[in-house]
């Protein structure tokens, strides 16, 4: 791993543990056993370091969409949902801290908002492509994205963060059943309009 990546990984880890405001460049340097000057050699500020670290965290969308491009719509959405849930599982503390930080810190809110816009745009292009190939009838892409991401994020929070017992396990069967239900609804909604 190169030094730049090591610094970004340490930033994500420390912010996950302590929050954005309570994580200093000095602490990141200490975690990486480097001087503060080394960090400023790579990044002009904590904001730039966090922005790049978060961009790396969220950039997976750019690689996922080409992977699912040729899959049937249902299989592609199941794959995307599975990857989302896996990523949330691996970074549970980070997601909780990030959402909390977005509420109180405008800099973090701006960085995270930009990343979400990019992720939504990538997923939106995938949905639009599937509409063009007639795998999905023409519909409002933003509503589809809201339903898709919100369903899986809410299910994840309810099952794995809040541990609500009546929420089903977030396994392949649940994911596929959810995607099928969404697709049935979207297809039915468009046909009745």
Coordinates of C-alpha atoms in Angstrom, one line a residue:
X1 CA 0.0 0.0 0.0
X2 CA 1.3 3.4 -0.9
X3 CA 1.7 6.2 1.7
X4 CA -1.1 8.3 0.3
X5 CA -3.6 5.4 0.6
X6 CA -2.3 4.6 4.1
X7 CA -3.1 8.2 5.2
X8 CA -6.6 8.0 3.7
X9 CA -7.3 4.7 5.4
X10 CA -6.1 6.0 8.7
X11 CA -8.3 9.1 8.3
X12 CA -11.4 7.0 7.7
X13 CA -10.6 4.7 10.6
X14 CA -10.0 7.6 13.0
X15 CA -13.1 9.5 11.9
X16 CA -15.1 6.3 12.3
X17 CA -14.0 6.1 15.9
X18 CA -13.9 9.7 17.0
X19 CA -15.8 11.8 14.5
X20 CA -14.6 14.4 12.0
X21 CA -14.1 17.3 14.4
X22 CA -12.2 15.2 17.0
X23 CA -9.8 13.7 14.5
X24 CA -6.8 15.9 13.9
X25 CA -4.1 15.7 11.3
X26 CA -1.7 15.1 14.2
X27 CA -3.6 12.0 15.2
X28 CA -3.7 10.7 11.7
X29 CA 0.1 11.3 11.4
X30 CA 0.6 9.4 14.7
X31 CA -1.5 6.5 13.5
X32 CA 0.6 6.2 10.4
X33 CA 3.9 6.8 12.2
X34 CA 4.7 9.8 10.0
X35 CA 5.2 13.5 10.7
X36 CA 2.4 16.1 10.1
X37 CA 4.6 17.5 7.4
X38 CA 4.3 14.2 5.4
X39 CA 0.5 14.6 5.4
X40 CA 0.7 18.1 4.2
X41 CA 3.0 16.9 1.5
X42 CA 0.1 14.9 0.1
X43 CA -2.9 16.9 1.2
X44 CA -3.3 20.7 1.7
X45 CA -5.9 20.2 4.5
X46 CA -7.8 17.8 6.6
X47 CA -10.8 18.5 4.3
X48 CA -8.9 17.5 1.2
X49 CA -7.6 14.3 2.9
X50 CA -11.2 13.4 4.0
X51 CA -12.6 14.4 0.6
X52 CA -10.2 12.1 -1.2
X53 CA -10.6 9.3 1.4
X54 CA -14.4 9.5 1.1
X55 CA -14.2 9.6 -2.6
X56 CA -12.3 6.4 -2.6
X57 CA -14.8 4.9 -0.2
X58 CA -17.7 5.9 -2.5
X59 CA -16.0 5.4 -5.9
X60 CA -16.9 1.8 -6.1
X61 CA -19.9 2.8 -8.2
X62 CA -17.7 3.5 -11.1
X63 CA -16.5 -0.1 -11.1
X64 CA -19.8 -1.7 -10.2
X65 CA -21.9 -0.3 -13.1
X66 CA -19.7 -1.9 -15.9
X67 CA -19.8 -5.2 -14.0
X68 CA -23.6 -5.3 -14.1
X69 CA -24.2 -3.6 -17.5
X70 CA -24.8 -6.9 -19.4
X71 CA -26.7 -8.7 -16.6
X72 CA -30.5 -8.9 -16.7
X73 CA -32.0 -6.0 -14.7
X74 CA -33.1 -8.1 -11.8
X75 CA -29.6 -9.7 -11.4
X76 CA -27.9 -6.4 -11.8
X77 CA -30.0 -4.7 -9.1
X78 CA -29.5 -7.8 -6.8
X79 CA -25.7 -7.5 -7.3
X80 CA -25.7 -3.7 -6.6
X81 CA -27.9 -4.1 -3.4
X82 CA -25.7 -7.0 -2.2
X83 CA -22.6 -4.8 -2.7
X84 CA -24.2 -1.9 -0.8
X85 CA -25.1 -4.1 2.1
X86 CA -21.7 -5.7 2.2
X87 CA -20.0 -2.3 2.2
X88 CA -22.3 -1.0 5.0
X89 CA -21.6 -4.1 7.1
X90 CA -17.8 -3.6 6.8
X91 CA -18.0 0.1 7.7
X92 CA -20.9 0.2 10.2
X93 CA -19.2 2.7 12.5
X94 CA -18.1 4.9 9.6
X95 CA -21.7 5.1 8.3
X96 CA -23.1 6.0 11.7
X97 CA -20.4 8.7 12.3
X98 CA -20.7 10.0 8.7
X99 CA -24.5 10.5 8.9
X100 CA -24.1 12.2 12.3
X101 CA -21.3 14.4 11.1
X102 CA -23.3 15.5 8.0
X103 CA -26.0 16.9 10.3
X104 CA -23.6 19.2 12.3
X105 CA -20.6 19.8 10.0
X106 CA -21.2 21.7 6.7
X107 CA -17.8 20.6 5.3
X108 CA -18.6 16.9 5.8
X109 CA -22.1 17.5 4.5
X110 CA -20.7 19.0 1.3
X111 CA -18.2 16.2 0.7
X112 CA -20.8 13.5 1.4
X113 CA -23.5 15.1 -0.6
X114 CA -21.2 15.4 -3.6
X115 CA -20.3 11.7 -3.3
X116 CA -24.0 10.7 -3.1
X117 CA -24.8 12.7 -6.2
X118 CA -22.0 10.9 -8.1
X119 CA -23.2 7.5 -6.9
X120 CA -26.8 8.3 -7.8
X121 CA -25.7 9.6 -11.2
X122 CA -23.9 6.3 -11.9
X123 CA -26.8 4.2 -10.7
X124 CA -29.2 6.5 -12.6
X125 CA -27.3 5.9 -15.8
X126 CA -27.6 2.2 -15.3
X127 CA -31.4 2.5 -14.8
X128 CA -31.7 4.8 -17.8
X129 CA -29.7 2.3 -19.9
X130 CA -32.1 -0.5 -18.8
X131 CA -35.1 1.7 -19.8
X132 CA -33.5 2.2 -23.2
X133 CA -33.2 -1.5 -23.7
X134 CA -36.8 -1.9 -22.6
X135 CA -36.0 -4.0 -19.6
X136 CA -37.7 -1.4 -17.6
X137 CA -40.5 0.8 -18.7
X138 CA -39.9 4.6 -18.8
X139 CA -40.4 6.0 -15.3
X140 CA -39.0 8.7 -13.0
X141 CA -35.4 7.6 -12.4
X142 CA -35.0 9.7 -9.2
X143 CA -38.0 8.0 -7.7
X144 CA -36.7 4.5 -8.6
X145 CA -33.3 5.4 -7.0
X146 CA -35.0 6.8 -3.9
X147 CA -37.0 3.6 -3.4
X148 CA -34.1 1.3 -4.1
X149 CA -31.5 2.9 -1.9
X150 CA -33.9 3.9 0.8
X151 CA -35.4 0.4 1.1
X152 CA -32.0 -1.3 1.5
X153 CA -30.6 1.4 3.8
X154 CA -33.6 1.3 6.0
X155 CA -33.6 -2.5 6.1
X156 CA -29.9 -2.5 7.0
X157 CA -30.4 0.1 9.8
X158 CA -33.4 -1.7 11.2
X159 CA -31.9 -5.2 11.1
X160 CA -28.2 -4.7 11.8
X161 CA -28.0 -1.4 13.7
X162 CA -31.3 -1.4 15.7
X163 CA -31.6 -5.2 15.6
X164 CA -35.4 -5.1 15.3
X165 CA -36.3 -8.8 15.4
X166 CA -39.2 -8.8 12.9
X167 CA -37.0 -7.5 10.1
X168 CA -35.9 -10.4 7.9
X169 CA -32.2 -11.4 7.5
X170 CA -30.5 -9.3 4.8
X171 CA -29.5 -12.3 2.7
X172 CA -29.7 -13.2 -1.0
X173 CA -33.4 -14.4 -0.7
X174 CA -34.4 -11.1 0.9
X175 CA -32.5 -9.0 -1.6
X176 CA -33.9 -10.8 -4.6
X177 CA -37.4 -10.8 -3.2
X178 CA -37.1 -7.0 -2.6
X179 CA -35.8 -6.4 -6.1
X180 CA -38.6 -8.5 -7.7
X181 CA -41.2 -6.6 -5.7
X182 CA -39.8 -3.3 -6.7
X183 CA -39.6 -4.3 -10.3
X184 CA -43.2 -5.6 -10.3
X185 CA -44.4 -2.3 -8.8
X186 CA -42.4 -0.2 -11.2
X187 CA -43.6 -2.1 -14.2
X188 CA -47.2 -2.1 -12.9
X189 CA -47.1 1.6 -12.1
X190 CA -45.9 2.5 -15.6
X191 CA -48.4 0.3 -17.4
X192 CA -51.3 1.9 -15.5
X193 CA -50.2 5.5 -16.3

